[in-house]
């Protein structure tokens, strides 16, 4: 078999056989097929797409390119959740302890942020002392004792995705439904959980810009998971504006702590309650979502979810005093309000622009080698549907960059806000639920 023939076959719109897909994935993972041929194949897939069978085989080949975890030594039904990425998305930090407090077992492997999207691991590491490198028996003990752990993926898990994703990132081939589906599902399947809840984000700040694409992606992933015996469901959530009010690592951790105290922003809490009630049903803790939702509301009220979060942070080496006294988190040198230049209603708050601006303020990385400034980011004071008066604060930037660097970013942020005279309704965060 020659890789060039497979590229031509896909370029001309034909289906690849299972054997051909495995030849590509295995050859590329082992370094026998070069980057340029793999990227040509990925670009052909961007243009020509893949059949359901091809996506399923690609997922399977990627899943088995490295270690596949066996979580059978963990007690109970193991639930997992994955977001396709967004701005201000601290859901896992809140939802993980919530579902654990209600009796589910969450053994979650998370990723780092890149570009305008944040990563749960970076957020966790903004808490002094926290380690995400927990493996083997320590991981098993933590999950069995507390019911939740959020740790980093080991290098041996789905090596094909590591290479392919890095290549896609620099060759304009990230936005492809079959490639995203295989990337996400290969990691989720290899991580070993019994059930998977996918949060497929939709809007300018997400990979899927419209509902049709988001639905198609969600349906493919749900079908792959269920066919392989994992109860897989999806929530389609809005990512046209950032989730919650905080964007940036330590700022988001503080918002997550507030949420666990019952003081979270409405959209974040709604996503946590909706996703959590599905996860508790998947875990068979409750028969109905209504029962699950009631328990989730209760675990916030009675402090049990916050308690779980504290136990998880402590088990992962974190300094609890920061969680109990969030005012201890170091603040950035410059904290500057961005003011509205006119009266009106916020019609748009472009998540992509806010994510990129937060990254430029120091809160994110352009390449995986960049070092993040944990204190940097943006606190949003006004979101879509809010009324604002001229001179009122739209949002506040937090940065250690000099004025010459942050002033142009403030201008970009002003452009992310579209303010109109007519009344605008807030957008619901949950757009659709897909269950088979
Ligand atoms: N998240 C992933 O893990 N993979 C993709 O391809 C896109 C989002």
Coordinates of C-alpha atoms and ligand atoms in Angstrom, one line a residue:
X1 CA 0.0 0.0 0.0
X2 CA 1.3 3.5 -0.8
X3 CA 0.1 6.6 1.2
X4 CA 0.1 8.7 -2.0
X5 CA -2.6 6.4 -3.5
X6 CA -4.8 6.8 -0.5
X7 CA -4.5 10.6 -0.6
X8 CA -5.5 10.6 -4.3
X9 CA -8.4 8.2 -3.5
X10 CA -9.8 10.5 -0.8
X11 CA -9.0 13.7 -2.9
X12 CA -11.2 12.3 -5.7
X13 CA -14.0 11.7 -3.3
X14 CA -13.9 7.9 -2.7
X15 CA -14.3 6.0 0.5
X16 CA -11.2 4.6 2.2
X17 CA -11.3 0.9 3.3
X18 CA -10.8 0.1 7.0
X19 CA -7.4 -1.4 6.1
X20 CA -6.3 1.8 4.4
X21 CA -7.4 4.0 7.3
X22 CA -5.4 1.8 9.7
X23 CA -2.4 1.9 7.4
X24 CA -2.4 5.7 7.5
X25 CA -3.0 6.1 11.3
X26 CA -0.5 3.3 12.3
X27 CA 2.1 4.5 9.8
X28 CA 1.8 8.1 10.9
X29 CA 2.0 7.3 14.6
X30 CA 5.1 5.2 14.1
X31 CA 6.8 8.0 12.1
X32 CA 6.8 5.9 8.9
X33 CA 4.4 8.3 7.1
X34 CA 5.7 11.9 7.0
X35 CA 3.8 15.0 8.2
X36 CA 3.3 16.3 4.6
X37 CA 1.4 13.2 3.5
X38 CA -0.7 13.1 6.7
X39 CA -1.6 16.7 6.3
X40 CA -2.5 16.2 2.6
X41 CA -4.8 13.4 3.7
X42 CA -6.3 15.6 6.5
X43 CA -7.0 18.4 4.0
X44 CA -8.6 15.9 1.6
X45 CA -10.9 14.8 4.4
X46 CA -11.7 18.5 5.2
X47 CA -13.0 18.9 1.6
X48 CA -14.4 15.4 0.9
X49 CA -15.6 14.3 4.4
X50 CA -15.9 10.8 5.6
X51 CA -18.7 8.2 5.8
X52 CA -19.9 7.0 9.2
X53 CA -18.0 3.8 8.7
X54 CA -14.8 5.7 7.9
X55 CA -15.2 7.9 11.0
X56 CA -15.8 4.9 13.2
X57 CA -12.7 3.1 11.9
X58 CA -10.6 6.2 12.2
X59 CA -11.7 6.6 15.8
X60 CA -10.9 3.0 16.6
X61 CA -7.5 3.2 14.9
X62 CA -6.6 6.3 16.9
X63 CA -8.0 4.9 20.2
X64 CA -5.8 1.9 19.9
X65 CA -2.7 3.8 18.8
X66 CA -1.5 3.7 22.4
X67 CA -2.5 2.8 25.9
X68 CA -6.2 2.1 26.6
X69 CA -7.2 2.6 30.2
X70 CA -9.0 0.0 32.2
X71 CA -11.0 1.7 35.0
X72 CA -12.6 -1.5 36.3
X73 CA -10.7 -1.1 39.6
X74 CA -12.7 2.0 40.3
X75 CA -16.0 1.7 42.2
X76 CA -19.3 2.5 40.6
X77 CA -20.3 3.7 37.1
X78 CA -17.5 5.9 35.8
X79 CA -18.9 9.0 34.1
X80 CA -17.0 11.4 31.9
X81 CA -17.7 14.7 30.2
X82 CA -16.0 16.5 27.4
X83 CA -16.5 20.0 25.9
X84 CA -15.5 20.7 22.3
X85 CA -14.0 23.9 23.7
X86 CA -14.8 27.5 24.4
X87 CA -14.1 30.7 26.2
X88 CA -14.7 31.0 30.0
X89 CA -15.6 27.3 30.2
X90 CA -14.9 26.3 33.8
X91 CA -17.7 23.8 33.8
X92 CA -15.6 20.8 34.7
X93 CA -14.3 22.5 37.9
X94 CA -17.9 23.0 39.1
X95 CA -19.7 20.0 37.6
X96 CA -17.1 17.4 38.6
X97 CA -17.5 18.0 42.3
X98 CA -21.3 18.4 41.9
X99 CA -21.9 15.0 40.3
X100 CA -19.4 13.4 42.8
X101 CA -21.3 14.9 45.7
X102 CA -24.4 13.3 44.3
X103 CA -22.9 9.8 44.1
X104 CA -21.3 9.5 40.6
X105 CA -17.7 8.6 40.0
X106 CA -15.8 11.1 37.8
X107 CA -12.3 10.0 36.6
X108 CA -11.6 12.8 34.2
X109 CA -8.6 13.3 31.9
X110 CA -8.4 16.9 30.8
X111 CA -6.4 19.0 28.3
X112 CA -4.5 22.3 28.2
X113 CA -5.7 25.5 26.5
X114 CA -4.5 26.5 23.1
X115 CA -5.2 29.7 21.1
X116 CA -8.4 31.4 22.2
X117 CA -9.8 28.5 24.2
X118 CA -8.8 27.7 27.8
X119 CA -7.9 24.3 29.3
X120 CA -9.1 22.8 32.6
X121 CA -5.6 21.7 33.5
X122 CA -4.2 25.2 33.3
X123 CA -7.1 26.5 35.4
X124 CA -6.4 23.9 38.1
X125 CA -2.7 24.7 38.1
X126 CA -3.4 28.3 38.9
X127 CA -4.2 27.0 42.4
X128 CA -0.7 26.9 44.2
X129 CA 0.5 23.3 44.7
X130 CA -2.0 21.5 42.5
X131 CA -0.6 18.7 40.5
X132 CA -2.3 17.2 37.5
X133 CA 0.3 14.4 37.0
X134 CA -1.5 11.7 39.1
X135 CA -1.3 8.2 37.7
X136 CA -1.6 4.6 38.7
X137 CA -2.5 3.6 42.2
X138 CA -2.6 7.2 43.5
X139 CA -5.3 8.0 40.9
X140 CA -7.3 4.9 41.7
X141 CA -7.1 5.7 45.5
X142 CA -8.2 9.3 45.0
X143 CA -11.2 8.4 42.9
X144 CA -12.3 5.6 45.2
X145 CA -11.9 7.8 48.3
X146 CA -13.4 11.1 47.0
X147 CA -15.3 10.2 43.9
X148 CA -13.5 12.6 41.6
X149 CA -10.2 13.5 40.0
X150 CA -9.3 15.8 37.2
X151 CA -5.8 14.9 35.9
X152 CA -3.7 15.3 32.7
X153 CA -3.6 12.8 29.9
X154 CA -0.5 10.5 30.0
X155 CA 1.8 10.7 27.0
X156 CA 0.9 7.1 26.1
X157 CA -2.8 7.8 25.7
X158 CA -3.9 8.2 22.0
X159 CA -0.5 9.3 20.6
X160 CA -2.0 9.4 17.1
X161 CA -4.3 12.3 18.2
X162 CA -1.3 14.2 19.8
X163 CA 0.5 14.1 16.4
X164 CA -2.5 14.6 14.3
X165 CA -3.9 17.5 16.3
X166 CA -0.6 19.3 16.4
X167 CA -0.5 19.0 12.6
X168 CA -4.1 20.1 12.1
X169 CA -3.4 23.1 14.3
X170 CA -0.8 24.4 11.8
X171 CA -2.3 23.3 8.5
X172 CA -5.9 24.7 8.7
X173 CA -7.5 21.3 9.2
X174 CA -9.0 21.6 12.6
X175 CA -12.5 22.5 11.4
X176 CA -13.6 19.1 10.0
X177 CA -16.5 17.2 11.5
X178 CA -15.0 13.7 10.9
X179 CA -11.6 14.8 12.2
X180 CA -13.0 16.4 15.4
X181 CA -15.3 13.5 16.0
X182 CA -12.5 10.9 15.8
X183 CA -10.1 13.1 17.9
X184 CA -12.6 13.6 20.7
X185 CA -14.1 10.1 20.7
X186 CA -10.7 8.3 20.5
X187 CA -9.6 10.1 23.7
X188 CA -12.9 9.5 25.5
X189 CA -13.0 5.8 24.6
X190 CA -9.3 5.3 25.6
X191 CA -9.9 7.0 28.9
X192 CA -12.1 4.1 29.9
X193 CA -15.2 5.7 31.4
X194 CA -18.5 3.8 31.1
X195 CA -20.6 6.9 30.1
X196 CA -19.7 10.0 28.1
X197 CA -21.5 13.3 28.1
X198 CA -20.4 15.6 25.2
X199 CA -20.8 19.4 25.5
X200 CA -20.8 20.4 21.9
X201 CA -20.3 24.2 21.8
X202 CA -21.9 26.3 19.1
X203 CA -21.2 29.8 18.0
X204 CA -18.4 32.2 17.0
X205 CA -16.2 31.1 19.9
X206 CA -16.5 27.4 19.1
X207 CA -15.3 25.2 16.3
X208 CA -18.9 24.6 15.2
X209 CA -20.3 27.9 14.1
X210 CA -23.9 26.9 13.4
X211 CA -26.5 24.4 14.7
X212 CA -26.5 22.2 11.6
X213 CA -22.8 21.4 11.9
X214 CA -23.0 21.1 15.7
X215 CA -25.9 18.6 15.4
X216 CA -24.1 16.6 12.8
X217 CA -20.9 16.4 15.0
X218 CA -22.9 15.5 18.1
X219 CA -24.9 12.8 16.3
X220 CA -21.8 11.1 14.9
X221 CA -20.0 11.1 18.3
X222 CA -23.1 9.9 20.1
X223 CA -23.6 7.1 17.6
X224 CA -19.9 6.0 17.8
X225 CA -20.0 5.9 21.6
X226 CA -23.3 4.0 21.8
X227 CA -22.3 1.5 19.2
X228 CA -19.2 0.7 21.3
X229 CA -21.4 0.1 24.4
X230 CA -20.8 3.4 26.2
X231 CA -23.9 5.4 27.1
X232 CA -23.1 8.6 25.1
X233 CA -25.2 11.7 25.0
X234 CA -24.7 15.3 24.0
X235 CA -25.7 18.8 25.1
X236 CA -25.4 21.6 22.5
X237 CA -24.5 24.7 24.3
X238 CA -24.2 28.4 23.2
X239 CA -20.7 29.7 22.7
X240 CA -21.5 32.9 20.8
X241 CA -20.5 34.7 24.0
X242 CA -18.2 33.5 26.8
X243 CA -19.6 31.2 29.5
X244 CA -20.0 33.0 32.8
X245 CA -18.3 36.3 33.6
X246 CA -14.7 35.3 34.1
X247 CA -12.1 34.5 31.4
X248 CA -8.6 33.6 32.4
X249 CA -7.2 31.0 34.7
X250 CA -7.2 32.2 38.3
X251 CA -10.2 34.4 37.6
X252 CA -12.2 31.3 36.4
X253 CA -11.1 29.3 39.4
X254 CA -12.5 32.1 41.7
X255 CA -15.7 32.1 39.7
X256 CA -15.9 28.3 40.0
X257 CA -15.5 28.6 43.8
X258 CA -18.2 31.2 43.9
X259 CA -20.5 28.9 41.8
X260 CA -19.9 26.0 44.3
X261 CA -21.0 28.5 47.0
X262 CA -24.2 29.1 45.1
X263 CA -23.1 32.4 43.7
X264 CA -22.4 31.3 40.1
X265 CA -23.6 33.1 37.0
X266 CA -26.9 31.9 35.6
X267 CA -25.6 30.4 32.3
X268 CA -22.8 28.4 34.0
X269 CA -25.2 27.0 36.6
X270 CA -27.8 26.1 34.0
X271 CA -25.2 24.2 32.0
X272 CA -24.0 22.4 35.2
X273 CA -27.5 21.5 36.2
X274 CA -28.5 20.2 32.8
X275 CA -25.3 18.3 32.1
X276 CA -25.1 17.0 35.7
X277 CA -28.7 15.7 35.7
X278 CA -27.9 13.8 32.5
X279 CA -24.7 12.4 34.0
X280 CA -26.4 11.3 37.1
X281 CA -29.0 9.4 35.0
X282 CA -26.2 7.9 32.9
X283 CA -24.5 6.8 36.2
X284 CA -27.9 5.2 37.3
X285 CA -27.8 7.3 40.5
X286 CA -31.2 8.6 39.6
X287 CA -33.9 7.3 37.2
X288 CA -35.1 10.7 36.0
X289 CA -33.3 14.0 35.2
X290 CA -35.7 15.8 37.5
X291 CA -34.5 13.8 40.5
X292 CA -30.9 14.5 39.5
X293 CA -31.4 18.2 39.1
X294 CA -33.0 18.4 42.6
X295 CA -30.0 16.6 44.1
X296 CA -27.6 18.9 42.3
X297 CA -29.3 22.0 43.5
X298 CA -29.3 20.6 47.0
X299 CA -25.6 19.7 47.0
X300 CA -24.8 23.4 46.2
X301 CA -27.1 24.6 48.9
X302 CA -25.8 22.2 51.6
X303 CA -22.1 22.8 50.7
X304 CA -21.5 19.1 49.8
X305 CA -20.2 20.0 46.3
X306 CA -17.8 22.6 47.7
X307 CA -16.6 20.0 50.2
X308 CA -15.9 17.6 47.3
X309 CA -14.0 20.3 45.5
X310 CA -11.9 21.0 48.6
X311 CA -11.1 17.2 49.0
X312 CA -10.1 16.9 45.3
X313 CA -7.8 20.0 45.5
X314 CA -6.2 18.7 48.7
X315 CA -5.7 15.2 47.3
X316 CA -4.0 16.8 44.3
X317 CA -1.6 18.7 46.5
X318 CA -3.3 22.1 46.3
X319 CA -3.1 24.8 49.0
X320 CA -6.6 24.8 50.5
X321 CA -6.2 28.2 52.0
X322 CA -6.7 29.7 48.5
X323 CA -10.0 27.8 48.1
X324 CA -11.2 28.9 51.5
X325 CA -9.9 32.5 51.0
X326 CA -9.9 33.2 47.2
X327 CA -8.8 36.8 47.9
X328 CA -5.3 35.2 48.4
X329 CA -4.9 34.6 44.6
X330 CA -2.3 37.1 43.4
X331 CA -3.9 39.9 41.4
X332 CA -2.3 41.3 38.1
X333 CA -0.5 44.6 38.3
X334 CA -2.9 46.4 36.0
X335 CA -6.7 46.1 36.6
X336 CA -8.4 48.4 34.1
X337 CA -12.1 49.0 33.4
X338 CA -13.3 49.1 29.8
X339 CA -16.1 51.7 29.5
X340 CA -19.1 51.8 27.2
X341 CA -19.0 54.6 24.6
X342 CA -22.8 54.7 24.2
X343 CA -26.1 53.7 25.9
X344 CA -27.9 50.6 24.7
X345 CA -28.4 46.8 24.9
X346 CA -25.5 44.4 24.4
X347 CA -26.5 42.5 21.2
X348 CA -23.2 40.7 20.6
X349 CA -20.2 39.8 22.9
X350 CA -17.9 37.9 20.5
X351 CA -16.5 35.0 22.4
X352 CA -13.6 34.6 19.9
X353 CA -12.4 38.2 20.3
X354 CA -12.7 38.0 24.1
X355 CA -10.7 34.7 24.1
X356 CA -8.0 36.1 21.8
X357 CA -7.8 39.3 23.9
X358 CA -7.5 37.3 27.1
X359 CA -4.7 35.3 25.6
X360 CA -2.9 38.5 24.5
X361 CA -3.2 39.9 28.0
X362 CA -1.1 36.9 29.1
X363 CA -4.0 34.5 30.0
X364 CA -3.4 32.0 27.2
X365 CA -0.8 30.5 25.0
X366 CA -0.3 30.8 21.2
X367 CA 2.1 27.8 21.1
X368 CA 2.2 24.9 23.6
X369 CA 5.6 26.2 24.9
X370 CA 4.2 29.6 26.0
X371 CA 4.0 30.3 29.7
X372 CA 0.7 31.4 31.0
X373 CA 0.2 34.4 33.4
X374 CA -2.4 32.8 35.7
X375 CA -3.6 36.2 37.0
X376 CA -4.4 37.6 33.5
X377 CA -7.8 37.7 31.9
X378 CA -11.1 39.6 31.6
X379 CA -14.0 40.0 34.0
X380 CA -17.2 40.6 32.0
X381 CA -19.6 43.1 33.7
X382 CA -22.1 43.2 30.8
X383 CA -23.3 40.3 28.7
X384 CA -25.8 39.8 25.9
X385 CA -29.2 41.2 26.8
X386 CA -27.8 43.6 29.5
X387 CA -28.5 47.3 29.3
X388 CA -25.4 49.6 29.6
X389 CA -25.1 53.3 30.0
X390 CA -22.4 55.4 28.4
X391 CA -19.4 55.4 30.7
X392 CA -20.4 52.3 32.6
X393 CA -18.0 49.4 32.8
X394 CA -18.4 46.7 30.1
X395 CA -15.6 44.6 31.5
X396 CA -12.4 44.8 33.4
X397 CA -9.0 43.6 32.1
X398 CA -6.4 42.0 34.4
X399 CA -2.8 42.0 33.0
X400 CA 0.9 42.3 33.8
X401 CA 1.6 43.6 30.3
X402 CA 2.7 47.3 30.0
X403 CA 0.2 50.0 29.0
X404 CA 1.6 50.1 25.4
X405 CA 0.6 46.5 25.0
X406 CA -2.8 46.5 26.7
X407 CA -4.2 49.7 25.3
X408 CA -4.7 48.2 21.8
X409 CA -6.2 45.1 23.3
X410 CA -8.8 47.3 25.1
X411 CA -9.8 48.7 21.6
X412 CA -10.2 45.1 20.4
X413 CA -12.4 44.3 23.4
X414 CA -14.6 47.3 22.7
X415 CA -15.2 45.9 19.2
X416 CA -16.2 42.6 20.7
X417 CA -19.3 44.4 22.2
X418 CA -22.1 45.3 19.8
X419 CA -24.5 47.8 21.5
X420 CA -27.8 48.6 20.0
X421 CA -30.8 50.8 20.9
X422 CA -33.5 48.0 20.6
X423 CA -34.1 45.7 23.5
X424 CA -32.2 42.4 23.2
X425 CA -33.0 39.1 25.0
X426 CA -30.4 37.1 26.8
X427 CA -29.5 33.8 24.9
X428 CA -30.3 30.5 26.5
X429 CA -27.2 28.5 27.1
X430 CA -28.7 25.1 26.4
X431 CA -29.7 24.9 22.7
X432 CA -30.5 21.2 22.3
X433 CA -30.0 17.8 24.0
X434 CA -29.2 14.7 21.9
X435 CA -29.9 11.3 23.4
X436 CA -30.3 8.0 21.5
Ligands
LIG1 N1 -11.2 19.0 20.7 C1 -10.5 17.9 20.5 O1 -10.2 17.1 21.4 N2 -10.2 17.6 19.2 C2 -10.6 18.3 18.2 O2 -10.3 18.0 17.0 C3 -11.3 19.5 18.4 C4 -11.7 19.8 19.8

